[in-house]
Amino acid sequence: RGQVYSDGDFDFARKHGIAIVTSEEFHRGGVELVKRRLKKFAKRPTYITLDIDVVDPAFAPGTGTPQVGGLSSAQILDLVRGLKGMNLVGCDLVEVSPPYDNG
């Protein structure tokens, strides 16, 4: 299905200084893009949210809004490792729906 969001859906977040990286952006720029985008937050207390529907349903089918062409498990692990050195105060994984995952 691909991304079901429009650019306007992210206006609130951007207006309030929340960094967003879509799967399309990640595919183009990889972990280095994320590191650059998050650099301004490096020393500030930072909370990370990972929306499971950014992961391709071949790797994480348990979501109500699967995104074909999403990230792989390996890319998610690279992303998490790329957070090293951040002042993380918390994180969450959202949009997980176990009934959609047969595993």
PDB file of N, CA and C in Angstrom:
ATOM      1  N   ARG A   1       0.813  -1.204   0.000  1.00  0.00           N
ATOM      2  CA  ARG A   1       0.000   0.000   0.000  1.00  0.00           C
ATOM      3  C   ARG A   1       0.846   1.253   0.000  1.00  0.00           C
ATOM      4  N   GLY A   2       1.997   1.204   0.605  1.00  0.00           N
ATOM      5  CA  GLY A   2       2.821   2.409   0.669  1.00  0.00           C
ATOM      6  C   GLY A   2       2.359   3.337   1.769  1.00  0.00           C
ATOM      7  N   GLN A   3       2.988   4.470   1.837  1.00  0.00           N
ATOM      8  CA  GLN A   3       2.691   5.444   2.887  1.00  0.00           C
ATOM      9  C   GLN A   3       1.282   5.981   2.727  1.00  0.00           C
ATOM     10  N   VAL A   4       0.538   6.039   3.817  1.00  0.00           N
ATOM     11  CA  VAL A   4      -0.834   6.529   3.774  1.00  0.00           C
ATOM     12  C   VAL A   4      -0.952   7.918   4.383  1.00  0.00           C
ATOM     13  N   TYR A   5       0.172   8.562   4.635  1.00  0.00           N
ATOM     14  CA  TYR A   5       0.173   9.884   5.240  1.00  0.00           C
ATOM     15  C   TYR A   5       0.480  10.936   4.192  1.00  0.00           C
ATOM     16  N   SER A   6      -0.044  12.129   4.416  1.00  0.00           N
ATOM     17  CA  SER A   6       0.302  13.257   3.556  1.00  0.00           C
ATOM     18  C   SER A   6       1.292  14.140   4.310  1.00  0.00           C
ATOM     19  N   ASP A   7       1.950  15.040   3.593  1.00  0.00           N
ATOM     20  CA  ASP A   7       2.895  15.948   4.245  1.00  0.00           C
ATOM     21  C   ASP A   7       2.221  16.760   5.344  1.00  0.00           C
ATOM     22  N   GLY A   8       0.954  17.108   5.149  1.00  0.00           N
ATOM     23  CA  GLY A   8       0.228  17.894   6.142  1.00  0.00           C
ATOM     24  C   GLY A   8       0.053  17.179   7.467  1.00  0.00           C
ATOM     25  N   ASP A   9       0.078  15.852   7.444  1.00  0.00           N
ATOM     26  CA  ASP A   9      -0.072  15.078   8.676  1.00  0.00           C
ATOM     27  C   ASP A   9       1.083  15.312   9.640  1.00  0.00           C
ATOM     28  N   PHE A  10       2.211  15.755   9.135  1.00  0.00           N
ATOM     29  CA  PHE A  10       3.398  15.946   9.966  1.00  0.00           C
ATOM     30  C   PHE A  10       3.617  17.408  10.357  1.00  0.00           C
ATOM     31  N   ASP A  11       2.735  18.299   9.922  1.00  0.00           N
ATOM     32  CA  ASP A  11       2.915  19.731  10.197  1.00  0.00           C
ATOM     33  C   ASP A  11       3.015  20.031  11.686  1.00  0.00           C
ATOM     34  N   PHE A  12       2.138  19.430  12.497  1.00  0.00           N
ATOM     35  CA  PHE A  12       2.158  19.692  13.938  1.00  0.00           C
ATOM     36  C   PHE A  12       3.507  19.323  14.526  1.00  0.00           C
ATOM     37  N   ALA A  13       3.985  18.135  14.179  1.00  0.00           N
ATOM     38  CA  ALA A  13       5.264  17.668  14.721  1.00  0.00           C
ATOM     39  C   ALA A  13       6.394  18.606  14.330  1.00  0.00           C
ATOM     40  N   ARG A  14       6.468  18.950  13.064  1.00  0.00           N
ATOM     41  CA  ARG A  14       7.551  19.829  12.604  1.00  0.00           C
ATOM     42  C   ARG A  14       7.460  21.205  13.255  1.00  0.00           C
ATOM     43  N   LYS A  15       6.242  21.708  13.416  1.00  0.00           N
ATOM     44  CA  LYS A  15       6.041  23.024  14.040  1.00  0.00           C
ATOM     45  C   LYS A  15       6.560  23.028  15.476  1.00  0.00           C
ATOM     46  N   HIS A  16       6.515  21.879  16.133  1.00  0.00           N
ATOM     47  CA  HIS A  16       6.934  21.777  17.528  1.00  0.00           C
ATOM     48  C   HIS A  16       8.325  21.170  17.698  1.00  0.00           C
ATOM     49  N   GLY A  17       9.106  21.139  16.618  1.00  0.00           N
ATOM     50  CA  GLY A  17      10.493  20.697  16.709  1.00  0.00           C
ATOM     51  C   GLY A  17      10.685  19.203  16.848  1.00  0.00           C
ATOM     52  N   ILE A  18       9.684  18.440  16.448  1.00  0.00           N
ATOM     53  CA  ILE A  18       9.782  16.986  16.516  1.00  0.00           C
ATOM     54  C   ILE A  18      10.377  16.488  15.206  1.00  0.00           C
ATOM     55  N   ALA A  19      11.453  15.732  15.294  1.00  0.00           N
ATOM     56  CA  ALA A  19      12.106  15.206  14.092  1.00  0.00           C
ATOM     57  C   ALA A  19      11.373  13.963  13.606  1.00  0.00           C
ATOM     58  N   ILE A  20      11.089  13.920  12.321  1.00  0.00           N
ATOM     59  CA  ILE A  20      10.419  12.778  11.707  1.00  0.00           C
ATOM     60  C   ILE A  20      11.284  12.286  10.557  1.00  0.00           C
ATOM     61  N   VAL A  21      11.428  10.974  10.467  1.00  0.00           N
ATOM     62  CA  VAL A  21      12.106  10.364   9.327  1.00  0.00           C
ATOM     63  C   VAL A  21      11.164   9.299   8.777  1.00  0.00           C
ATOM     64  N   THR A  22      10.723   9.471   7.542  1.00  0.00           N
ATOM     65  CA  THR A  22       9.840   8.486   6.923  1.00  0.00           C
ATOM     66  C   THR A  22      10.669   7.339   6.352  1.00  0.00           C
ATOM     67  N   SER A  23      10.001   6.248   6.018  1.00  0.00           N
ATOM     68  CA  SER A  23      10.736   5.117   5.438  1.00  0.00           C
ATOM     69  C   SER A  23      11.358   5.500   4.102  1.00  0.00           C
ATOM     70  N   GLU A  24      10.664   6.329   3.318  1.00  0.00           N
ATOM     71  CA  GLU A  24      11.223   6.764   2.040  1.00  0.00           C
ATOM     72  C   GLU A  24      12.512   7.549   2.252  1.00  0.00           C
ATOM     73  N   GLU A  25      12.507   8.443   3.243  1.00  0.00           N
ATOM     74  CA  GLU A  25      13.718   9.210   3.553  1.00  0.00           C
ATOM     75  C   GLU A  25      14.832   8.285   4.034  1.00  0.00           C
ATOM     76  N   PHE A  26      14.476   7.311   4.859  1.00  0.00           N
ATOM     77  CA  PHE A  26      15.479   6.381   5.367  1.00  0.00           C
ATOM     78  C   PHE A  26      16.094   5.575   4.223  1.00  0.00           C
ATOM     79  N   HIS A  27      15.260   5.123   3.288  1.00  0.00           N
ATOM     80  CA  HIS A  27      15.782   4.357   2.150  1.00  0.00           C
ATOM     81  C   HIS A  27      16.775   5.190   1.340  1.00  0.00           C
ATOM     82  N   ARG A  28      16.530   6.492   1.240  1.00  0.00           N
ATOM     83  CA  ARG A  28      17.437   7.358   0.478  1.00  0.00           C
ATOM     84  C   ARG A  28      18.695   7.699   1.254  1.00  0.00           C
ATOM     85  N   GLY A  29      18.570   7.942   2.557  1.00  0.00           N
ATOM     86  CA  GLY A  29      19.709   8.453   3.324  1.00  0.00           C
ATOM     87  C   GLY A  29      20.264   7.540   4.394  1.00  0.00           C
ATOM     88  N   GLY A  30      19.555   6.470   4.735  1.00  0.00           N
ATOM     89  CA  GLY A  30      20.027   5.502   5.712  1.00  0.00           C
ATOM     90  C   GLY A  30      20.241   6.066   7.108  1.00  0.00           C
ATOM     91  N   VAL A  31      21.013   5.332   7.881  1.00  0.00           N
ATOM     92  CA  VAL A  31      21.285   5.699   9.266  1.00  0.00           C
ATOM     93  C   VAL A  31      21.975   7.056   9.340  1.00  0.00           C
ATOM     94  N   GLU A  32      22.800   7.363   8.357  1.00  0.00           N
ATOM     95  CA  GLU A  32      23.507   8.652   8.369  1.00  0.00           C
ATOM     96  C   GLU A  32      22.530   9.816   8.321  1.00  0.00           C
ATOM     97  N   LEU A  33      21.454   9.687   7.565  1.00  0.00           N
ATOM     98  CA  LEU A  33      20.427  10.724   7.525  1.00  0.00           C
ATOM     99  C   LEU A  33      19.812  10.902   8.902  1.00  0.00           C
ATOM    100  N   VAL A  34      19.478   9.793   9.548  1.00  0.00           N
ATOM    101  CA  VAL A  34      18.872   9.855  10.880  1.00  0.00           C
ATOM    102  C   VAL A  34      19.833  10.519  11.857  1.00  0.00           C
ATOM    103  N   LYS A  35      21.095  10.145  11.811  1.00  0.00           N
ATOM    104  CA  LYS A  35      22.088  10.751  12.709  1.00  0.00           C
ATOM    105  C   LYS A  35      22.159  12.260  12.495  1.00  0.00           C
ATOM    106  N   ARG A  36      22.173  12.678  11.229  1.00  0.00           N
ATOM    107  CA  ARG A  36      22.214  14.126  10.942  1.00  0.00           C
ATOM    108  C   ARG A  36      20.956  14.812  11.457  1.00  0.00           C
ATOM    109  N   ARG A  37      19.807  14.184  11.245  1.00  0.00           N
ATOM    110  CA  ARG A  37      18.531  14.776  11.649  1.00  0.00           C
ATOM    111  C   ARG A  37      18.436  14.889  13.169  1.00  0.00           C
ATOM    112  N   LEU A  38      19.022  13.913  13.882  1.00  0.00           N
ATOM    113  CA  LEU A  38      18.925  13.894  15.340  1.00  0.00           C
ATOM    114  C   LEU A  38      20.082  14.599  16.045  1.00  0.00           C
ATOM    115  N   LYS A  39      21.083  15.021  15.294  1.00  0.00           N
ATOM    116  CA  LYS A  39      22.275  15.624  15.891  1.00  0.00           C
ATOM    117  C   LYS A  39      21.935  16.791  16.813  1.00  0.00           C
ATOM    118  N   LYS A  40      20.958  17.597  16.424  1.00  0.00           N
ATOM    119  CA  LYS A  40      20.612  18.760  17.247  1.00  0.00           C
ATOM    120  C   LYS A  40      19.999  18.356  18.593  1.00  0.00           C
ATOM    121  N   PHE A  41      19.593  17.093  18.722  1.00  0.00           N
ATOM    122  CA  PHE A  41      19.008  16.606  19.969  1.00  0.00           C
ATOM    123  C   PHE A  41      20.001  15.821  20.820  1.00  0.00           C
ATOM    124  N   ALA A  42      21.220  15.647  20.331  1.00  0.00           N
ATOM    125  CA  ALA A  42      22.187  14.716  20.926  1.00  0.00           C
ATOM    126  C   ALA A  42      22.349  14.860  22.433  1.00  0.00           C
ATOM    127  N   LYS A  43      22.442  16.058  22.943  1.00  0.00           N
ATOM    128  CA  LYS A  43      22.678  16.256  24.377  1.00  0.00           C
ATOM    129  C   LYS A  43      21.398  16.542  25.151  1.00  0.00           C
ATOM    130  N   ARG A  44      20.326  16.846  24.436  1.00  0.00           N
ATOM    131  CA  ARG A  44      19.058  17.128  25.110  1.00  0.00           C
ATOM    132  C   ARG A  44      18.364  15.821  25.479  1.00  0.00           C
ATOM    133  N   PRO A  45      17.621  15.805  26.574  1.00  0.00           N
ATOM    134  CA  PRO A  45      16.829  14.610  26.881  1.00  0.00           C
ATOM    135  C   PRO A  45      15.896  14.324  25.694  1.00  0.00           C
ATOM    136  N   THR A  46      15.963  13.114  25.182  1.00  0.00           N
ATOM    137  CA  THR A  46      15.246  12.776  23.955  1.00  0.00           C
ATOM    138  C   THR A  46      14.413  11.516  24.154  1.00  0.00           C
ATOM    139  N   TYR A  47      13.188  11.571  23.656  1.00  0.00           N
ATOM    140  CA  TYR A  47      12.273  10.432  23.687  1.00  0.00           C
ATOM    141  C   TYR A  47      12.078   9.967  22.248  1.00  0.00           C
ATOM    142  N   ILE A  48      12.245   8.689  22.001  1.00  0.00           N
ATOM    143  CA  ILE A  48      12.133   8.131  20.653  1.00  0.00           C
ATOM    144  C   ILE A  48      10.876   7.274  20.551  1.00  0.00           C
ATOM    145  N   THR A  49      10.095   7.488  19.496  1.00  0.00           N
ATOM    146  CA  THR A  49       8.953   6.638  19.187  1.00  0.00           C
ATOM    147  C   THR A  49       9.215   5.948  17.861  1.00  0.00           C
ATOM    148  N   LEU A  50       9.074   4.640  17.849  1.00  0.00           N
ATOM    149  CA  LEU A  50       9.191   3.878  16.608  1.00  0.00           C
ATOM    150  C   LEU A  50       7.818   3.304  16.292  1.00  0.00           C
ATOM    151  N   ASP A  51       7.266   3.720  15.169  1.00  0.00           N
ATOM    152  CA  ASP A  51       5.967   3.229  14.721  1.00  0.00           C
ATOM    153  C   ASP A  51       6.206   1.941  13.936  1.00  0.00           C
ATOM    154  N   ILE A  52       5.673   0.828  14.416  1.00  0.00           N
ATOM    155  CA  ILE A  52       5.958  -0.477  13.813  1.00  0.00           C
ATOM    156  C   ILE A  52       5.548  -0.537  12.351  1.00  0.00           C
ATOM    157  N   ASP A  53       4.609   0.297  11.922  1.00  0.00           N
ATOM    158  CA  ASP A  53       4.202   0.206  10.523  1.00  0.00           C
ATOM    159  C   ASP A  53       5.212   0.814   9.551  1.00  0.00           C
ATOM    160  N   VAL A  54       6.339   1.318  10.071  1.00  0.00           N
ATOM    161  CA  VAL A  54       7.445   1.723   9.194  1.00  0.00           C
ATOM    162  C   VAL A  54       8.212   0.492   8.716  1.00  0.00           C
ATOM    163  N   VAL A  55       8.022  -0.631   9.399  1.00  0.00           N
ATOM    164  CA  VAL A  55       8.703  -1.877   9.051  1.00  0.00           C
ATOM    165  C   VAL A  55       7.878  -2.614   7.987  1.00  0.00           C
ATOM    166  N   ASP A  56       8.555  -3.132   6.972  1.00  0.00           N
ATOM    167  CA  ASP A  56       7.870  -3.886   5.928  1.00  0.00           C
ATOM    168  C   ASP A  56       7.117  -5.057   6.560  1.00  0.00           C
ATOM    169  N   PRO A  57       5.874  -5.319   6.129  1.00  0.00           N
ATOM    170  CA  PRO A  57       5.095  -6.396   6.735  1.00  0.00           C
ATOM    171  C   PRO A  57       5.717  -7.784   6.579  1.00  0.00           C
ATOM    172  N   ALA A  58       6.686  -7.950   5.697  1.00  0.00           N
ATOM    173  CA  ALA A  58       7.395  -9.228   5.607  1.00  0.00           C
ATOM    174  C   ALA A  58       8.173  -9.501   6.888  1.00  0.00           C
ATOM    175  N   PHE A  59       8.536  -8.431   7.613  1.00  0.00           N
ATOM    176  CA  PHE A  59       9.307  -8.552   8.849  1.00  0.00           C
ATOM    177  C   PHE A  59       8.458  -8.316  10.092  1.00  0.00           C
ATOM    178  N   ALA A  60       7.410  -7.513   9.980  1.00  0.00           N
ATOM    179  CA  ALA A  60       6.553  -7.192  11.127  1.00  0.00           C
ATOM    180  C   ALA A  60       5.111  -7.035  10.642  1.00  0.00           C
ATOM    181  N   PRO A  61       4.405  -8.154  10.460  1.00  0.00           N
ATOM    182  CA  PRO A  61       3.038  -8.071   9.955  1.00  0.00           C
ATOM    183  C   PRO A  61       2.020  -7.581  10.984  1.00  0.00           C
ATOM    184  N   GLY A  62       2.402  -7.520  12.239  1.00  0.00           N
ATOM    185  CA  GLY A  62       1.467  -7.196  13.307  1.00  0.00           C
ATOM    186  C   GLY A  62       1.150  -5.723  13.443  1.00  0.00           C
ATOM    187  N   THR A  63       0.546  -5.139  12.409  1.00  0.00           N
ATOM    188  CA  THR A  63       0.102  -3.752  12.463  1.00  0.00           C
ATOM    189  C   THR A  63      -1.155  -3.609  11.618  1.00  0.00           C
ATOM    190  N   GLY A  64      -1.977  -2.662  11.959  1.00  0.00           N
ATOM    191  CA  GLY A  64      -3.197  -2.423  11.203  1.00  0.00           C
ATOM    192  C   GLY A  64      -2.964  -1.649   9.923  1.00  0.00           C
ATOM    193  N   THR A  65      -1.792  -1.030   9.790  1.00  0.00           N
ATOM    194  CA  THR A  65      -1.489  -0.237   8.599  1.00  0.00           C
ATOM    195  C   THR A  65      -0.138  -0.650   8.019  1.00  0.00           C
ATOM    196  N   PRO A  66      -0.064  -1.836   7.407  1.00  0.00           N
ATOM    197  CA  PRO A  66       1.205  -2.310   6.858  1.00  0.00           C
ATOM    198  C   PRO A  66       1.719  -1.404   5.747  1.00  0.00           C
ATOM    199  N   GLN A  67       3.024  -1.248   5.681  1.00  0.00           N
ATOM    200  CA  GLN A  67       3.647  -0.384   4.682  1.00  0.00           C
ATOM    201  C   GLN A  67       4.596  -1.205   3.813  1.00  0.00           C
ATOM    202  N   VAL A  68       4.111  -1.625   2.660  1.00  0.00           N
ATOM    203  CA  VAL A  68       4.943  -2.367   1.724  1.00  0.00           C
ATOM    204  C   VAL A  68       6.102  -1.471   1.303  1.00  0.00           C
ATOM    205  N   GLY A  69       7.295  -2.047   1.303  1.00  0.00           N
ATOM    206  CA  GLY A  69       8.475  -1.246   0.986  1.00  0.00           C
ATOM    207  C   GLY A  69       9.044  -0.561   2.210  1.00  0.00           C
ATOM    208  N   GLY A  70       8.565  -0.952   3.380  1.00  0.00           N
ATOM    209  CA  GLY A  70       9.077  -0.382   4.625  1.00  0.00           C
ATOM    210  C   GLY A  70      10.467  -0.907   4.938  1.00  0.00           C
ATOM    211  N   LEU A  71      10.931  -0.598   6.126  1.00  0.00           N
ATOM    212  CA  LEU A  71      12.279  -0.979   6.527  1.00  0.00           C
ATOM    213  C   LEU A  71      12.360  -2.463   6.882  1.00  0.00           C
ATOM    214  N   SER A  72      13.557  -3.004   6.779  1.00  0.00           N
ATOM    215  CA  SER A  72      13.790  -4.398   7.158  1.00  0.00           C
ATOM    216  C   SER A  72      14.201  -4.469   8.627  1.00  0.00           C
ATOM    217  N   SER A  73      14.225  -5.671   9.169  1.00  0.00           N
ATOM    218  CA  SER A  73      14.702  -5.864  10.544  1.00  0.00           C
ATOM    219  C   SER A  73      16.129  -5.364  10.688  1.00  0.00           C
ATOM    220  N   ALA A  74      16.975  -5.667   9.703  1.00  0.00           N
ATOM    221  CA  ALA A  74      18.376  -5.234   9.754  1.00  0.00           C
ATOM    222  C   ALA A  74      18.483  -3.714   9.763  1.00  0.00           C
ATOM    223  N   GLN A  75      17.651  -3.040   8.980  1.00  0.00           N
ATOM    224  CA  GLN A  75      17.681  -1.575   8.960  1.00  0.00           C
ATOM    225  C   GLN A  75      17.239  -0.999  10.297  1.00  0.00           C
ATOM    226  N   ILE A  76      16.251  -1.610  10.926  1.00  0.00           N
ATOM    227  CA  ILE A  76      15.808  -1.143  12.242  1.00  0.00           C
ATOM    228  C   ILE A  76      16.932  -1.312  13.259  1.00  0.00           C
ATOM    229  N   LEU A  77      17.625  -2.445  13.217  1.00  0.00           N
ATOM    230  CA  LEU A  77      18.755  -2.650  14.135  1.00  0.00           C
ATOM    231  C   LEU A  77      19.853  -1.618  13.887  1.00  0.00           C
ATOM    232  N   ASP A  78      20.158  -1.317  12.624  1.00  0.00           N
ATOM    233  CA  ASP A  78      21.140  -0.269  12.311  1.00  0.00           C
ATOM    234  C   ASP A  78      20.687   1.071  12.873  1.00  0.00           C
ATOM    235  N   LEU A  79      19.399   1.343  12.733  1.00  0.00           N
ATOM    236  CA  LEU A  79      18.843   2.594  13.238  1.00  0.00           C
ATOM    237  C   LEU A  79      19.005   2.691  14.748  1.00  0.00           C
ATOM    238  N   VAL A  80      18.657   1.631  15.455  1.00  0.00           N
ATOM    239  CA  VAL A  80      18.778   1.623  16.920  1.00  0.00           C
ATOM    240  C   VAL A  80      20.237   1.795  17.331  1.00  0.00           C
ATOM    241  N   ARG A  81      21.137   1.089  16.665  1.00  0.00           N
ATOM    242  CA  ARG A  81      22.568   1.238  16.974  1.00  0.00           C
ATOM    243  C   ARG A  81      23.052   2.657  16.688  1.00  0.00           C
ATOM    244  N   GLY A  82      22.447   3.306  15.717  1.00  0.00           N
ATOM    245  CA  GLY A  82      22.814   4.678  15.377  1.00  0.00           C
ATOM    246  C   GLY A  82      22.424   5.692  16.434  1.00  0.00           C
ATOM    247  N   LEU A  83      21.631   5.280  17.415  1.00  0.00           N
ATOM    248  CA  LEU A  83      21.218   6.176  18.497  1.00  0.00           C
ATOM    249  C   LEU A  83      22.251   6.247  19.615  1.00  0.00           C
ATOM    250  N   LYS A  84      23.317   5.478  19.483  1.00  0.00           N
ATOM    251  CA  LYS A  84      24.367   5.475  20.508  1.00  0.00           C
ATOM    252  C   LYS A  84      24.872   6.902  20.726  1.00  0.00           C
ATOM    253  N   GLY A  85      25.004   7.257  21.990  1.00  0.00           N
ATOM    254  CA  GLY A  85      25.485   8.584  22.338  1.00  0.00           C
ATOM    255  C   GLY A  85      24.381   9.600  22.564  1.00  0.00           C
ATOM    256  N   MET A  86      23.146   9.243  22.208  1.00  0.00           N
ATOM    257  CA  MET A  86      22.022  10.150  22.442  1.00  0.00           C
ATOM    258  C   MET A  86      21.685  10.148  23.931  1.00  0.00           C
ATOM    259  N   ASN A  87      21.111  11.234  24.390  1.00  0.00           N
ATOM    260  CA  ASN A  87      20.642  11.338  25.765  1.00  0.00           C
ATOM    261  C   ASN A  87      19.188  10.849  25.802  1.00  0.00           C
ATOM    262  N   LEU A  88      19.014   9.535  25.646  1.00  0.00           N
ATOM    263  CA  LEU A  88      17.668   8.964  25.594  1.00  0.00           C
ATOM    264  C   LEU A  88      17.077   8.849  26.993  1.00  0.00           C
ATOM    265  N   VAL A  89      15.865   9.366  27.143  1.00  0.00           N
ATOM    266  CA  VAL A  89      15.170   9.273  28.426  1.00  0.00           C
ATOM    267  C   VAL A  89      14.030   8.258  28.363  1.00  0.00           C
ATOM    268  N   GLY A  90      13.714   7.815  27.156  1.00  0.00           N
ATOM    269  CA  GLY A  90      12.662   6.825  27.010  1.00  0.00           C
ATOM    270  C   GLY A  90      12.383   6.546  25.550  1.00  0.00           C
ATOM    271  N   CYS A  91      11.618   5.485  25.345  1.00  0.00           N
ATOM    272  CA  CYS A  91      11.238   5.139  23.978  1.00  0.00           C
ATOM    273  C   CYS A  91       9.979   4.285  24.024  1.00  0.00           C
ATOM    274  N   ASP A  92       9.320   4.203  22.890  1.00  0.00           N
ATOM    275  CA  ASP A  92       8.182   3.308  22.795  1.00  0.00           C
ATOM    276  C   ASP A  92       8.070   2.769  21.379  1.00  0.00           C
ATOM    277  N   LEU A  93       7.333   1.687  21.269  1.00  0.00           N
ATOM    278  CA  LEU A  93       7.038   1.043  20.002  1.00  0.00           C
ATOM    279  C   LEU A  93       5.524   1.075  19.875  1.00  0.00           C
ATOM    280  N   VAL A  94       5.020   1.754  18.846  1.00  0.00           N
ATOM    281  CA  VAL A  94       3.577   1.963  18.735  1.00  0.00           C
ATOM    282  C   VAL A  94       3.001   1.288  17.496  1.00  0.00           C
ATOM    283  N   GLU A  95       1.685   1.181  17.491  1.00  0.00           N
ATOM    284  CA  GLU A  95       0.906   0.609  16.392  1.00  0.00           C
ATOM    285  C   GLU A  95       1.095  -0.897  16.235  1.00  0.00           C
ATOM    286  N   VAL A  96       1.545  -1.571  17.291  1.00  0.00           N
ATOM    287  CA  VAL A  96       1.685  -3.027  17.254  1.00  0.00           C
ATOM    288  C   VAL A  96       0.305  -3.649  17.483  1.00  0.00           C
ATOM    289  N   SER A  97      -0.059  -4.586  16.624  1.00  0.00           N
ATOM    290  CA  SER A  97      -1.345  -5.267  16.739  1.00  0.00           C
ATOM    291  C   SER A  97      -1.131  -6.776  16.612  1.00  0.00           C
ATOM    292  N   PRO A  98      -0.894  -7.457  17.744  1.00  0.00           N
ATOM    293  CA  PRO A  98      -0.613  -8.897  17.709  1.00  0.00           C
ATOM    294  C   PRO A  98      -1.621  -9.746  16.928  1.00  0.00           C
ATOM    295  N   PRO A  99      -2.922  -9.410  16.917  1.00  0.00           N
ATOM    296  CA  PRO A  99      -3.842 -10.253  16.145  1.00  0.00           C
ATOM    297  C   PRO A  99      -3.499 -10.339  14.651  1.00  0.00           C
ATOM    298  N   TYR A 100      -2.757  -9.363  14.126  1.00  0.00           N
ATOM    299  CA  TYR A 100      -2.378  -9.383  12.712  1.00  0.00           C
ATOM    300  C   TYR A 100      -1.094 -10.159  12.457  1.00  0.00           C
ATOM    301  N   ASP A 101      -0.461 -10.671  13.509  1.00  0.00           N
ATOM    302  CA  ASP A 101       0.814 -11.382  13.373  1.00  0.00           C
ATOM    303  C   ASP A 101       0.595 -12.862  13.669  1.00  0.00           C
ATOM    304  N   ASN A 102       0.745 -13.690  12.662  1.00  0.00           N
ATOM    305  CA  ASN A 102       0.538 -15.132  12.832  1.00  0.00           C
ATOM    306  C   ASN A 102       1.718 -15.830  13.477  1.00  0.00           C
ATOM    307  N   GLY A 103       2.843 -15.109  13.640  1.00  0.00           N
ATOM    308  CA  GLY A 103       4.063 -15.711  14.193  1.00  0.00           C
ATOM    309  C   GLY A 103       3.954 -15.879  15.637  1.00  0.00           C
TER     310      GLY A 103
END
